[in-house]
């Protein structure tokens, strides 16, 4: 949570929280979160395949 709060202070991040009982899906698109156990300083990478949109 502390990491998310720090990241949310940057100009390119938006953190949104939705209650579980709202009935909305956890994510609109499938994704894979890649983490690197052998390098504690490496940031995780979110990988998603989508057509016509680049973040």
Coordinates of C-alpha atoms in Angstrom, one line a residue:
X1 CA 0.0 0.0 0.0
X2 CA 2.8 2.4 0.8
X3 CA 4.3 1.7 -2.6
X4 CA 1.0 2.5 -4.3
X5 CA 0.7 5.7 -2.4
X6 CA 4.2 6.8 -3.4
X7 CA 3.5 5.9 -7.1
X8 CA 0.1 7.8 -7.0
X9 CA 2.0 11.0 -6.2
X10 CA 3.6 10.9 -9.7
X11 CA 2.1 12.7 -12.7
X12 CA 1.4 9.5 -14.7
X13 CA -0.4 7.3 -12.1
X14 CA -4.0 7.0 -11.1
X15 CA -5.0 4.7 -8.3
X16 CA -8.7 3.7 -8.1
X17 CA -10.2 1.3 -5.6
X18 CA -13.5 -0.4 -6.2
X19 CA -15.3 -2.4 -3.4
X20 CA -15.5 -6.1 -4.1
X21 CA -19.2 -6.2 -3.7
X22 CA -19.8 -3.6 -6.4
X23 CA -20.1 -6.5 -8.9
X24 CA -17.5 -5.1 -11.3
X25 CA -14.9 -7.3 -12.8
X26 CA -11.4 -7.1 -11.3
X27 CA -10.0 -6.1 -14.7
X28 CA -11.5 -5.5 -18.1
X29 CA -8.6 -7.1 -19.9
X30 CA -6.5 -10.1 -19.1
X31 CA -3.0 -9.3 -17.9
X32 CA 0.1 -11.0 -16.4
X33 CA 2.1 -9.3 -13.6
X34 CA 5.8 -10.2 -13.9
X35 CA 7.9 -10.0 -10.8
X36 CA 11.6 -10.7 -10.4
X37 CA 12.5 -12.5 -7.1
X38 CA 16.2 -12.4 -7.8
X39 CA 16.3 -8.6 -8.0
X40 CA 14.6 -6.8 -5.2
X41 CA 15.1 -3.4 -6.9
X42 CA 13.5 -4.5 -10.1
X43 CA 10.0 -3.0 -10.6
X44 CA 7.2 -5.5 -11.6
X45 CA 6.1 -5.4 -15.2
X46 CA 2.4 -5.6 -16.2
X47 CA 2.0 -7.4 -19.6
X48 CA -1.2 -7.1 -21.5
X49 CA -2.2 -7.7 -25.1
X50 CA -4.7 -5.3 -26.5
X51 CA -5.5 -4.1 -30.0
X52 CA -5.5 -0.5 -31.0
X53 CA -4.4 0.9 -27.6
X54 CA -1.0 1.6 -26.2
X55 CA -0.4 2.9 -22.7

